[in-house]
PDB file of C-alpha atoms in Angstrom:
ATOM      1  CA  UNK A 233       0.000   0.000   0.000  1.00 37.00           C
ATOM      2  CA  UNK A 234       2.669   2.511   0.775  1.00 40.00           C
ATOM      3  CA  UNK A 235       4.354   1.483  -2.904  1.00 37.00           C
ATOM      4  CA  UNK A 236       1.369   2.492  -4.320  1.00 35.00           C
ATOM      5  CA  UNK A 237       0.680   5.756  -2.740  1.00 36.00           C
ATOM      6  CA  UNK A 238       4.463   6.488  -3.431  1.00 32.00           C
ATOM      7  CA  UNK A 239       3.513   5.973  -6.850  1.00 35.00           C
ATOM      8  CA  UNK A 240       0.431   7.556  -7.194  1.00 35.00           C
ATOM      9  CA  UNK A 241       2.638  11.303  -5.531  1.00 37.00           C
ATOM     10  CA  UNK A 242       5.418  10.450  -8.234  1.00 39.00           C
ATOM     11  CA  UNK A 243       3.333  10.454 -10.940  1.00 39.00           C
ATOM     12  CA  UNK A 244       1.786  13.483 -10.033  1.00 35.00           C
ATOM     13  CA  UNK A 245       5.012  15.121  -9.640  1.00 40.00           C
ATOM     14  CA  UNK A 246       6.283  14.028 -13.430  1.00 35.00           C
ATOM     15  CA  UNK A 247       2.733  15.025 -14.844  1.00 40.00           C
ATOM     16  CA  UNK A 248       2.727  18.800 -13.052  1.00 45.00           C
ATOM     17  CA  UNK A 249       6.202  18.992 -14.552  1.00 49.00           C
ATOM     18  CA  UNK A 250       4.899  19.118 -17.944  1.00 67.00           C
ATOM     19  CA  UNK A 251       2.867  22.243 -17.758  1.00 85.00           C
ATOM     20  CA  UNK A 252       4.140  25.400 -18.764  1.00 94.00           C
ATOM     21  CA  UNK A 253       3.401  28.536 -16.436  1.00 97.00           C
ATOM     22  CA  UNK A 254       5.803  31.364 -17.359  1.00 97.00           C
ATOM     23  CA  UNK A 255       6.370  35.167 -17.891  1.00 98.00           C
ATOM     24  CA  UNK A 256       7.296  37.234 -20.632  1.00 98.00           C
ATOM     25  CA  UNK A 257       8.652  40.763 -20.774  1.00 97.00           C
ATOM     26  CA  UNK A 258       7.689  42.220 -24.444  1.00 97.00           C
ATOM     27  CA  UNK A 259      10.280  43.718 -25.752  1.00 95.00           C
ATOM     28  CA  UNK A 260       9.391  47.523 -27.119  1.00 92.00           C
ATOM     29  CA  UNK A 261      10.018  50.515 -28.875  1.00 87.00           C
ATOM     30  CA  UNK A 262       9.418  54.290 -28.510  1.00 87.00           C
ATOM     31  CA  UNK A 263      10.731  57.480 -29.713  1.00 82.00           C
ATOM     32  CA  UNK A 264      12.947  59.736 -27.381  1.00 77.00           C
ATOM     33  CA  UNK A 265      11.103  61.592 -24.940  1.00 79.00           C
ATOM     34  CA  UNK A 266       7.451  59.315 -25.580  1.00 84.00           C
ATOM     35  CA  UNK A 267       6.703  57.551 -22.210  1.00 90.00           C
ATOM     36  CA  UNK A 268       7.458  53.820 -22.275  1.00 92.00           C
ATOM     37  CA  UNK A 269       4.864  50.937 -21.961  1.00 95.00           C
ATOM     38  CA  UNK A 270       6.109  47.857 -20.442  1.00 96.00           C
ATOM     39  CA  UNK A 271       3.788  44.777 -20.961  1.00 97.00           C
ATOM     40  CA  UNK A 272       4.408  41.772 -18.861  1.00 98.00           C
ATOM     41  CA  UNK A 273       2.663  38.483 -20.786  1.00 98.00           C
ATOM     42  CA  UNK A 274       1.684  34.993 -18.764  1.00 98.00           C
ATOM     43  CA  UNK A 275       1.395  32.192 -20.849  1.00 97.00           C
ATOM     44  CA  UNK A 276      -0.360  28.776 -17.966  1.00 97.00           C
ATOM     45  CA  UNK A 277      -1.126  25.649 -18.931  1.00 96.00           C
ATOM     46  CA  UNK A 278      -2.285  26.077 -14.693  1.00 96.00           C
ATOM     47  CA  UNK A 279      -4.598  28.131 -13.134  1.00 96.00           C
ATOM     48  CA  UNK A 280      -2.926  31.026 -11.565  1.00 97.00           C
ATOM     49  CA  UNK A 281      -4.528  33.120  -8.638  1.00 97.00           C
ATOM     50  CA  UNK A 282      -1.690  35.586  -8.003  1.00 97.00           C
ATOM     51  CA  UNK A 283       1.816  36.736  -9.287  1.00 97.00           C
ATOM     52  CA  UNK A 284       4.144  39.064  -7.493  1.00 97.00           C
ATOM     53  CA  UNK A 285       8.108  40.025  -9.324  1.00 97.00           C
ATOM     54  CA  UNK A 286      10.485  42.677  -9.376  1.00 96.00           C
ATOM     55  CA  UNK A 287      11.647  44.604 -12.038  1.00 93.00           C
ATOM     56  CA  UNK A 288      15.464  45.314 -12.866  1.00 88.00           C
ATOM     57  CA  UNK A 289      15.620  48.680 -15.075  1.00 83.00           C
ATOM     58  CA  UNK A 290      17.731  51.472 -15.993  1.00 81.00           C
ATOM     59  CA  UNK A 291      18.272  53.930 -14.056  1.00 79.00           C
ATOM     60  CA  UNK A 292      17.343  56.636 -15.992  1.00 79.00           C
ATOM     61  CA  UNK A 293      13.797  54.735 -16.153  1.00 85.00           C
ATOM     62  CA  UNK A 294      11.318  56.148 -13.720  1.00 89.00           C
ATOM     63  CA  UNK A 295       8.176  54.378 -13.100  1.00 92.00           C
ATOM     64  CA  UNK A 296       5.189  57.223 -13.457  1.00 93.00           C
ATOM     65  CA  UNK A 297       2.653  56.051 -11.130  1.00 94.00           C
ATOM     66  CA  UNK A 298       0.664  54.606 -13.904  1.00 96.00           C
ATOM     67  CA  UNK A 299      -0.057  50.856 -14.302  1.00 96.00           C
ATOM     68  CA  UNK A 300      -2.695  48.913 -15.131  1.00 97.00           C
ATOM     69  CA  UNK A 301      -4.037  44.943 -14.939  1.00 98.00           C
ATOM     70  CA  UNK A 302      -5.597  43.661 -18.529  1.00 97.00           C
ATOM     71  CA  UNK A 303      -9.111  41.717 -19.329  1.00 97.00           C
ATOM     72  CA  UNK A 304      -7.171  38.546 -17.697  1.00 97.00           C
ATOM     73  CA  UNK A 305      -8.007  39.830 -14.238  1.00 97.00           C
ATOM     74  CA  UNK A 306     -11.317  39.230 -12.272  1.00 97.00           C
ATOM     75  CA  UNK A 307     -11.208  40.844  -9.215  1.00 96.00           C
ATOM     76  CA  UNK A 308      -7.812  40.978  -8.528  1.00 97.00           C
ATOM     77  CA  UNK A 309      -5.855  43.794  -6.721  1.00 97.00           C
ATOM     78  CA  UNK A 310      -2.572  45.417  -8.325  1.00 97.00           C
ATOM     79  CA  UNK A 311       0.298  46.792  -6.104  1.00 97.00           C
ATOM     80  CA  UNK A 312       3.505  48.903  -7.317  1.00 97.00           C
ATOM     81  CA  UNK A 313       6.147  49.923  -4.875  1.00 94.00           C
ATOM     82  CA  UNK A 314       9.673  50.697  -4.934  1.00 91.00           C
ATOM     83  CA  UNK A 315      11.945  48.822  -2.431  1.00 88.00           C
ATOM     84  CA  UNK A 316      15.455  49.548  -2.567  1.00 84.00           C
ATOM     85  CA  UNK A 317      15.541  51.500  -5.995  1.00 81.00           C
ATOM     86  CA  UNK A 318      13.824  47.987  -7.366  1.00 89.00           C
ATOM     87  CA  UNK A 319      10.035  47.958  -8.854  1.00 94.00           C
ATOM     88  CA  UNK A 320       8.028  45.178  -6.730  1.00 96.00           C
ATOM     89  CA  UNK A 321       5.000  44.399  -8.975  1.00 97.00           C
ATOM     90  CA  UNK A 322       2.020  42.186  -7.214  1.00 97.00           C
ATOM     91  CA  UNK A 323      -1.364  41.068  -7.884  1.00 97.00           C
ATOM     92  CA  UNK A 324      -3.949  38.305  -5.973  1.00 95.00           C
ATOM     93  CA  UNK A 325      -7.512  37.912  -5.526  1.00 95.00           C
ATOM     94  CA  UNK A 326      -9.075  37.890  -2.192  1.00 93.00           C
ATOM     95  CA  UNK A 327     -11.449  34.921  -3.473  1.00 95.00           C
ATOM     96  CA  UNK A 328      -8.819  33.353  -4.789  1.00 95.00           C
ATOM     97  CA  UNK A 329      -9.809  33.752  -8.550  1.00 96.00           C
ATOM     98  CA  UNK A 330      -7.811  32.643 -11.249  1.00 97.00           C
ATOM     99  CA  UNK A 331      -6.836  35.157 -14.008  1.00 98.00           C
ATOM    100  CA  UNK A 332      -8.945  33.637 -17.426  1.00 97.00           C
ATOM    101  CA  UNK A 333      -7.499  32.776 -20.452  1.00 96.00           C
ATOM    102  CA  UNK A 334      -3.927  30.444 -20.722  1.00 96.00           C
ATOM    103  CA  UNK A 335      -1.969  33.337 -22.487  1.00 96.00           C
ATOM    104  CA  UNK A 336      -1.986  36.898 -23.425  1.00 97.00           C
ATOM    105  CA  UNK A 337      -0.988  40.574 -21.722  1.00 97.00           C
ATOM    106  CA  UNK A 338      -0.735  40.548 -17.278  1.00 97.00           C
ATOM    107  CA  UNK A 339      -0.117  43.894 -16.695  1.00 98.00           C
ATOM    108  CA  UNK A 340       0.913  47.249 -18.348  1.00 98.00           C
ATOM    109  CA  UNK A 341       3.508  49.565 -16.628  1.00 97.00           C
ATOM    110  CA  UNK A 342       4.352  53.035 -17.582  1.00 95.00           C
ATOM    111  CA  UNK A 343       7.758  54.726 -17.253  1.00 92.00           C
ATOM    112  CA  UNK A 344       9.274  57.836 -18.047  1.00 89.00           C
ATOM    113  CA  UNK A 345      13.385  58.550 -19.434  1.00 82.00           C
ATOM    114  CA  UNK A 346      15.595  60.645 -19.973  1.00 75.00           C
ATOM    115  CA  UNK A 347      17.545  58.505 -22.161  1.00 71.00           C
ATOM    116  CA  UNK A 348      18.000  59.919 -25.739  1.00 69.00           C
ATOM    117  CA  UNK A 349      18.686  56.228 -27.124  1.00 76.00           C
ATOM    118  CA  UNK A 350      19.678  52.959 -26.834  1.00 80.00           C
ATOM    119  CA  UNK A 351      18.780  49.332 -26.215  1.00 85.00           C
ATOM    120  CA  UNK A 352      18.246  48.585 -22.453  1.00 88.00           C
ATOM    121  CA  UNK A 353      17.287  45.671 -21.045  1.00 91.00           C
ATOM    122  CA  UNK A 354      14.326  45.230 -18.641  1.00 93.00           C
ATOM    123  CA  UNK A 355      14.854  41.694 -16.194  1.00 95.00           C
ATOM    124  CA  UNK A 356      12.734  40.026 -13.969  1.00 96.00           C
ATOM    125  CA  UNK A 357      13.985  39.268 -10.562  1.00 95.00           C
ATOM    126  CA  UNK A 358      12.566  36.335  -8.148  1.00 95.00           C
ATOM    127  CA  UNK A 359       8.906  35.981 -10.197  1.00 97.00           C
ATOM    128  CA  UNK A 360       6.168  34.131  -8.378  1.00 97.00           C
ATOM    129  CA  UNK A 361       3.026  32.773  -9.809  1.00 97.00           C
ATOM    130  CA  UNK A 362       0.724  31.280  -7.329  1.00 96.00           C
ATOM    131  CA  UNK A 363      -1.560  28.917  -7.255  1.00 95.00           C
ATOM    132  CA  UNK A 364      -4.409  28.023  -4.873  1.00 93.00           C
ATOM    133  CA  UNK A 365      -2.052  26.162  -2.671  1.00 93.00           C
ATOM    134  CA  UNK A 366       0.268  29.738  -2.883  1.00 91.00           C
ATOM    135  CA  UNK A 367       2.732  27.102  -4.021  1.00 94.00           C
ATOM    136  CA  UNK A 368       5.000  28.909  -6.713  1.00 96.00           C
ATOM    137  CA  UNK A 369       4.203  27.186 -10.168  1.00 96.00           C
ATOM    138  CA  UNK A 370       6.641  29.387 -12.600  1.00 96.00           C
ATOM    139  CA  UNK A 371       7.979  27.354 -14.841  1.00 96.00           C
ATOM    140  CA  UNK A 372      10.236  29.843 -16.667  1.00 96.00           C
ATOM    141  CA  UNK A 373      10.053  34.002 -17.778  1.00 97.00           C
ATOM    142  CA  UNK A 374      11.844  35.367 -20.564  1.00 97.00           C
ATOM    143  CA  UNK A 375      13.051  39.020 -19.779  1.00 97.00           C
ATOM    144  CA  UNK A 376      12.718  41.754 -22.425  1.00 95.00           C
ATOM    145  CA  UNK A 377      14.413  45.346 -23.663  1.00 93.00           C
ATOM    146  CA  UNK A 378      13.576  48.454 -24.074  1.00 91.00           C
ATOM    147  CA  UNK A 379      14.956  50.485 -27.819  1.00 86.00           C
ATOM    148  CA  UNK A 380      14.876  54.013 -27.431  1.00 84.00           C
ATOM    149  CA  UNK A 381      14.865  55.838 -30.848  1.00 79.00           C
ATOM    150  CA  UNK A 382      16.471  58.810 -31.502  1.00 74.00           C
ATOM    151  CA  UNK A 383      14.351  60.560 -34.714  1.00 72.00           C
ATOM    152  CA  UNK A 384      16.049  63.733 -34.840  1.00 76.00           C
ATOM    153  CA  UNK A 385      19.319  62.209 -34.379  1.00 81.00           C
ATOM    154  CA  UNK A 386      22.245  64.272 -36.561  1.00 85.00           C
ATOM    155  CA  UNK A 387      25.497  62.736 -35.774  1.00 88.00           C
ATOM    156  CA  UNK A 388      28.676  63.814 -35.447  1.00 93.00           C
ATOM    157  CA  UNK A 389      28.846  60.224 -35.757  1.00 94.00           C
ATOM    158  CA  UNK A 390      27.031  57.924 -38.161  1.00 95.00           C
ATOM    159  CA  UNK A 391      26.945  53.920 -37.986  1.00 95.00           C
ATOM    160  CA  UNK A 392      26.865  51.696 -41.208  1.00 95.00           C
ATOM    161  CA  UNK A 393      26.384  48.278 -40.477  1.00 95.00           C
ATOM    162  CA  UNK A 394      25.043  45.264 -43.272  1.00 92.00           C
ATOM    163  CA  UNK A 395      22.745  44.297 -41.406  1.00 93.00           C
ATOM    164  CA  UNK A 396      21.279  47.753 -40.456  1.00 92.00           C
ATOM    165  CA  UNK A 397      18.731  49.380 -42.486  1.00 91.00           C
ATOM    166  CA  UNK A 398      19.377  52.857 -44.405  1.00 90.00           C
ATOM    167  CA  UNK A 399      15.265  53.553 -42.934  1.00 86.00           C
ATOM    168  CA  UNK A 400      16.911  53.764 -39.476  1.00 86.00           C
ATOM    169  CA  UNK A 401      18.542  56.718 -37.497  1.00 87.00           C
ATOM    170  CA  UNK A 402      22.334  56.300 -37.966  1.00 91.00           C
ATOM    171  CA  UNK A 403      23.334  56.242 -34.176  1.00 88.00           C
ATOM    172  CA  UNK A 404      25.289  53.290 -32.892  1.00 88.00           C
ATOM    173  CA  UNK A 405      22.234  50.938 -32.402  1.00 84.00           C
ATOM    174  CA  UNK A 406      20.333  51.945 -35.246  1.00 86.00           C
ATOM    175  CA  UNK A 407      22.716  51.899 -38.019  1.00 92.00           C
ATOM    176  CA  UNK A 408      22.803  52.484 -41.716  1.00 94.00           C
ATOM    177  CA  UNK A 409      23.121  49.359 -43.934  1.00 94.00           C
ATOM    178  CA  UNK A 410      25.142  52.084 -46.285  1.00 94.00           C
ATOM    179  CA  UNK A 411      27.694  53.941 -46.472  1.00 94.00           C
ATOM    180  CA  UNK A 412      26.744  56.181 -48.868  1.00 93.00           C
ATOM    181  CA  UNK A 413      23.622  56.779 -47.158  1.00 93.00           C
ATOM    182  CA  UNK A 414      25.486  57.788 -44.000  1.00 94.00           C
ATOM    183  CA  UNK A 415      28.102  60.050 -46.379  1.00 93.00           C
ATOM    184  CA  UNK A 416      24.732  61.443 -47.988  1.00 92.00           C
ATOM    185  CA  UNK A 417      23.572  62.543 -44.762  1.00 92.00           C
ATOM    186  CA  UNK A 418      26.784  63.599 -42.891  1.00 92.00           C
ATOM    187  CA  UNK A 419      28.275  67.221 -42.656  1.00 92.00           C
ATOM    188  CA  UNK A 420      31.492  68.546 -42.747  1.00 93.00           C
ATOM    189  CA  UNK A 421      33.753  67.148 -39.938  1.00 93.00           C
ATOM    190  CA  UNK A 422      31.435  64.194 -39.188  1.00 95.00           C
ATOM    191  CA  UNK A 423      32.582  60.694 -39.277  1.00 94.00           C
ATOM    192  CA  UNK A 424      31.030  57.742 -40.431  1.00 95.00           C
ATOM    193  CA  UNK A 425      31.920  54.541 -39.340  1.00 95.00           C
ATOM    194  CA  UNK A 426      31.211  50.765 -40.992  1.00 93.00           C
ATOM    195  CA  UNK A 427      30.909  48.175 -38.260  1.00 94.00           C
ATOM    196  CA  UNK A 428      32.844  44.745 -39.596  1.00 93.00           C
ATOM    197  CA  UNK A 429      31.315  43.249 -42.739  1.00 92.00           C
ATOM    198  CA  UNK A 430      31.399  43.285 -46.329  1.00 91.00           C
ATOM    199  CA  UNK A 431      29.611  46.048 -48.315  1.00 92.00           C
ATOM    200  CA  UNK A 432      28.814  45.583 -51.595  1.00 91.00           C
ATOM    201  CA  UNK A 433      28.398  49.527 -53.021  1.00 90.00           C
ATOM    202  CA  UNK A 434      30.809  52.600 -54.753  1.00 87.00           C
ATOM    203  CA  UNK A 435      31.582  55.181 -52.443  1.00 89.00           C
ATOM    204  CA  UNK A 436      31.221  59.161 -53.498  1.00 88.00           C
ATOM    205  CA  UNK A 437      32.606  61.458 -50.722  1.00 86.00           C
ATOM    206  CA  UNK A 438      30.774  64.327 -52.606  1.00 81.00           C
ATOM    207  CA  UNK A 439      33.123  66.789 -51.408  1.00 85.00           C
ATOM    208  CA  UNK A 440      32.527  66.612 -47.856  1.00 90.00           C
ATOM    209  CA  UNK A 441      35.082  67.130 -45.184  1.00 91.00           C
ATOM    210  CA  UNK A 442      34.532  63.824 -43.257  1.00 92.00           C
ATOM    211  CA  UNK A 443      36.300  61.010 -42.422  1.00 92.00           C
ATOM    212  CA  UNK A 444      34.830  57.496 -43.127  1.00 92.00           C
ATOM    213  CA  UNK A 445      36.912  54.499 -41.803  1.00 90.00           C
ATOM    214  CA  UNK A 446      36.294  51.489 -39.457  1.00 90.00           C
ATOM    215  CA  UNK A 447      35.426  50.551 -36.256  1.00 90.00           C
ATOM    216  CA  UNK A 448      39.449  51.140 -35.578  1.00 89.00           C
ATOM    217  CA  UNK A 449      38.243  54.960 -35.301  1.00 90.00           C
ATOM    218  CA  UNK A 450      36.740  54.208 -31.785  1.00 88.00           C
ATOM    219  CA  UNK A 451      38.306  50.823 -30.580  1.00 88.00           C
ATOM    220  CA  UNK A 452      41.647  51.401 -31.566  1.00 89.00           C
ATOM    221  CA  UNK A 453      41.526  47.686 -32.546  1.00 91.00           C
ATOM    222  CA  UNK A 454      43.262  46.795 -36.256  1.00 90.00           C
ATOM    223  CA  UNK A 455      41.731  43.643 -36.692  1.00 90.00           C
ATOM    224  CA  UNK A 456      38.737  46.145 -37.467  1.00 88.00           C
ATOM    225  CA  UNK A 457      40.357  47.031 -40.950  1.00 88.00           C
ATOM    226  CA  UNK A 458      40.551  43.518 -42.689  1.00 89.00           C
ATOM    227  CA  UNK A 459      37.260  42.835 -41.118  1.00 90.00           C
ATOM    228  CA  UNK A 460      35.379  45.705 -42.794  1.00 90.00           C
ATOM    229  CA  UNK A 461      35.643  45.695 -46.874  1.00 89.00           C
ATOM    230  CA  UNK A 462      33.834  47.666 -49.822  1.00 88.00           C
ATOM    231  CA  UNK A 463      33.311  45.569 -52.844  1.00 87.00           C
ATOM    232  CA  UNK A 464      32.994  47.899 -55.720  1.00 78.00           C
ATOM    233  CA  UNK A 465      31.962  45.042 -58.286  1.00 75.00           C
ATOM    234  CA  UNK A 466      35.303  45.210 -60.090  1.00 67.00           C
ATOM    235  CA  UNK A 467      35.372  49.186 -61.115  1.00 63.00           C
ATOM    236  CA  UNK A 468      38.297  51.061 -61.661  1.00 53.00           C
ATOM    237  CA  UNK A 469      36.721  53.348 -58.657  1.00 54.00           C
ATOM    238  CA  UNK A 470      35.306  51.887 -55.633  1.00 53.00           C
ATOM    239  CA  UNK A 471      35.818  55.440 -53.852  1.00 53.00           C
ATOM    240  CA  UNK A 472      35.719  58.540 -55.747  1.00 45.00           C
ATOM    241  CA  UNK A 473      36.824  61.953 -53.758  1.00 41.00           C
ATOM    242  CA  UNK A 474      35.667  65.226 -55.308  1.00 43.00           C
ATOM    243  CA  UNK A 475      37.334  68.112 -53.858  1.00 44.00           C
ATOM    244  CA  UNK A 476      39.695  68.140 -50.674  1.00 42.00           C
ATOM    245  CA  UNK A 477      38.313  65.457 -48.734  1.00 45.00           C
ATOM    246  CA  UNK A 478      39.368  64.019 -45.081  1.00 47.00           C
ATOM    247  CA  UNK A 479      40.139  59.955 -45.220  1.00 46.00           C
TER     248      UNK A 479
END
């Protein structure tokens, strides 16, 4: 008899073990200066009555007093407090209701920055999702980042990577997938730098006073120069300089 109950508790334990209860911190986008929305997601294959995390964020990110639960919650209560320069983020339902749904957006936080750009990354620390049993049933969380895009950005330095996109803003994590294109928008005494790759264009320094060169510029590293080549397609001129140009 005492086999079998042993049995009946491990097989329990190996079934619970396949469900998946887990948070996910949406990664996001805004413009400089726009206030930043944070969504938390919870995907359960269990029913979850409460959840309760901390936030690890920049510190130029201030939490603005606004946050919200979504449609998932029934009559649940949502708490935000700082502790020790750390967010503390906590719902639960006094009748022990579970949020509906197995997947889809938790809860909404707002923030405001001071940061002009960048890619930051947003981490959750310690996350809980309870049960009825307030037993801790997380399986996993994924944490997120936060881009901040610069749109009026205007060097002195411009990026150029191959991978970049010449739609994007030219600053070090939004780079150029040109260098013409950041040439074409650089002024006199700007630089524009190619990240390591190989770029397959012709090169017109259209008279500007600018240097254009490698990621040596900045790291001081020389492997940077056989790592970043121009392929002109086999023309006499892969770079053509019209008047007195820096290079």
């Amino acid at each position: 008899m005492k086999y079998f109950k042993y049995f009946l508790v491990v097989g329990f334990l190996i079934t619970a073990s396949r469900a998946e209860n887990r948070l996910v911190v949406n990664d996001t986008t805004v413009s400089s200066g726009d206030t930043v929305w944070v969504t938390i997601d919870m995907e359960n294959d269990d029913e979850v009555v409460s959840f309760q995390f901390d936030l690890e964020l920049p510190e130029s990110l201030i939490y603005s007093g606004v946050s919200e639960l979504s449609d998932r919650a029934v009559d649940h209560e949502l708490y935000v407090s700082i502790i020790d320069g750390v967010l503390r983020v906590m719902a639960l339902s006094s009748t022990l209701e579970a949020f509906t749904d197995n997947a889809g957006t938790l809860v909404i936080l707002g923030f405001t920055s001071s940061l002009e750009h960048g890619i930051f990354d947003v981490s959750l620390i310690n996350p809980i999702l309870g049960n009825y049993n307030s037993e801790n049933i997380l399986t996993g969380y994924v944490n997120g980042t936060i881009t901040i895009v610069q749109i009026d950005y205007s060097g002195p330095i411009w990026y150029i990577s191959n991978t970049g996109s010449d739609s994007n803003y030219g600053y070090e994590e939004s780079p150029f997938a040109t260098i013409q294109h950041g040439i074409n928008l650089s002024a006199n005494g700007d630089t524009v730098i190619a990240l390591p790759g190989l770029y397959y264009e012709n090169v017109d320094y259209s008279g500007k006073n600018i240097v254009v060169g490698s990621l040596l510029l900045t790291s001081g590293d020389t492997t940077h120069i056989n790592q970043t080549i121009i392929d002109g397609g086999g023309l006499v001129s892969t770079v053509s300089f019209i008047n007195v140009e820096s290079d």
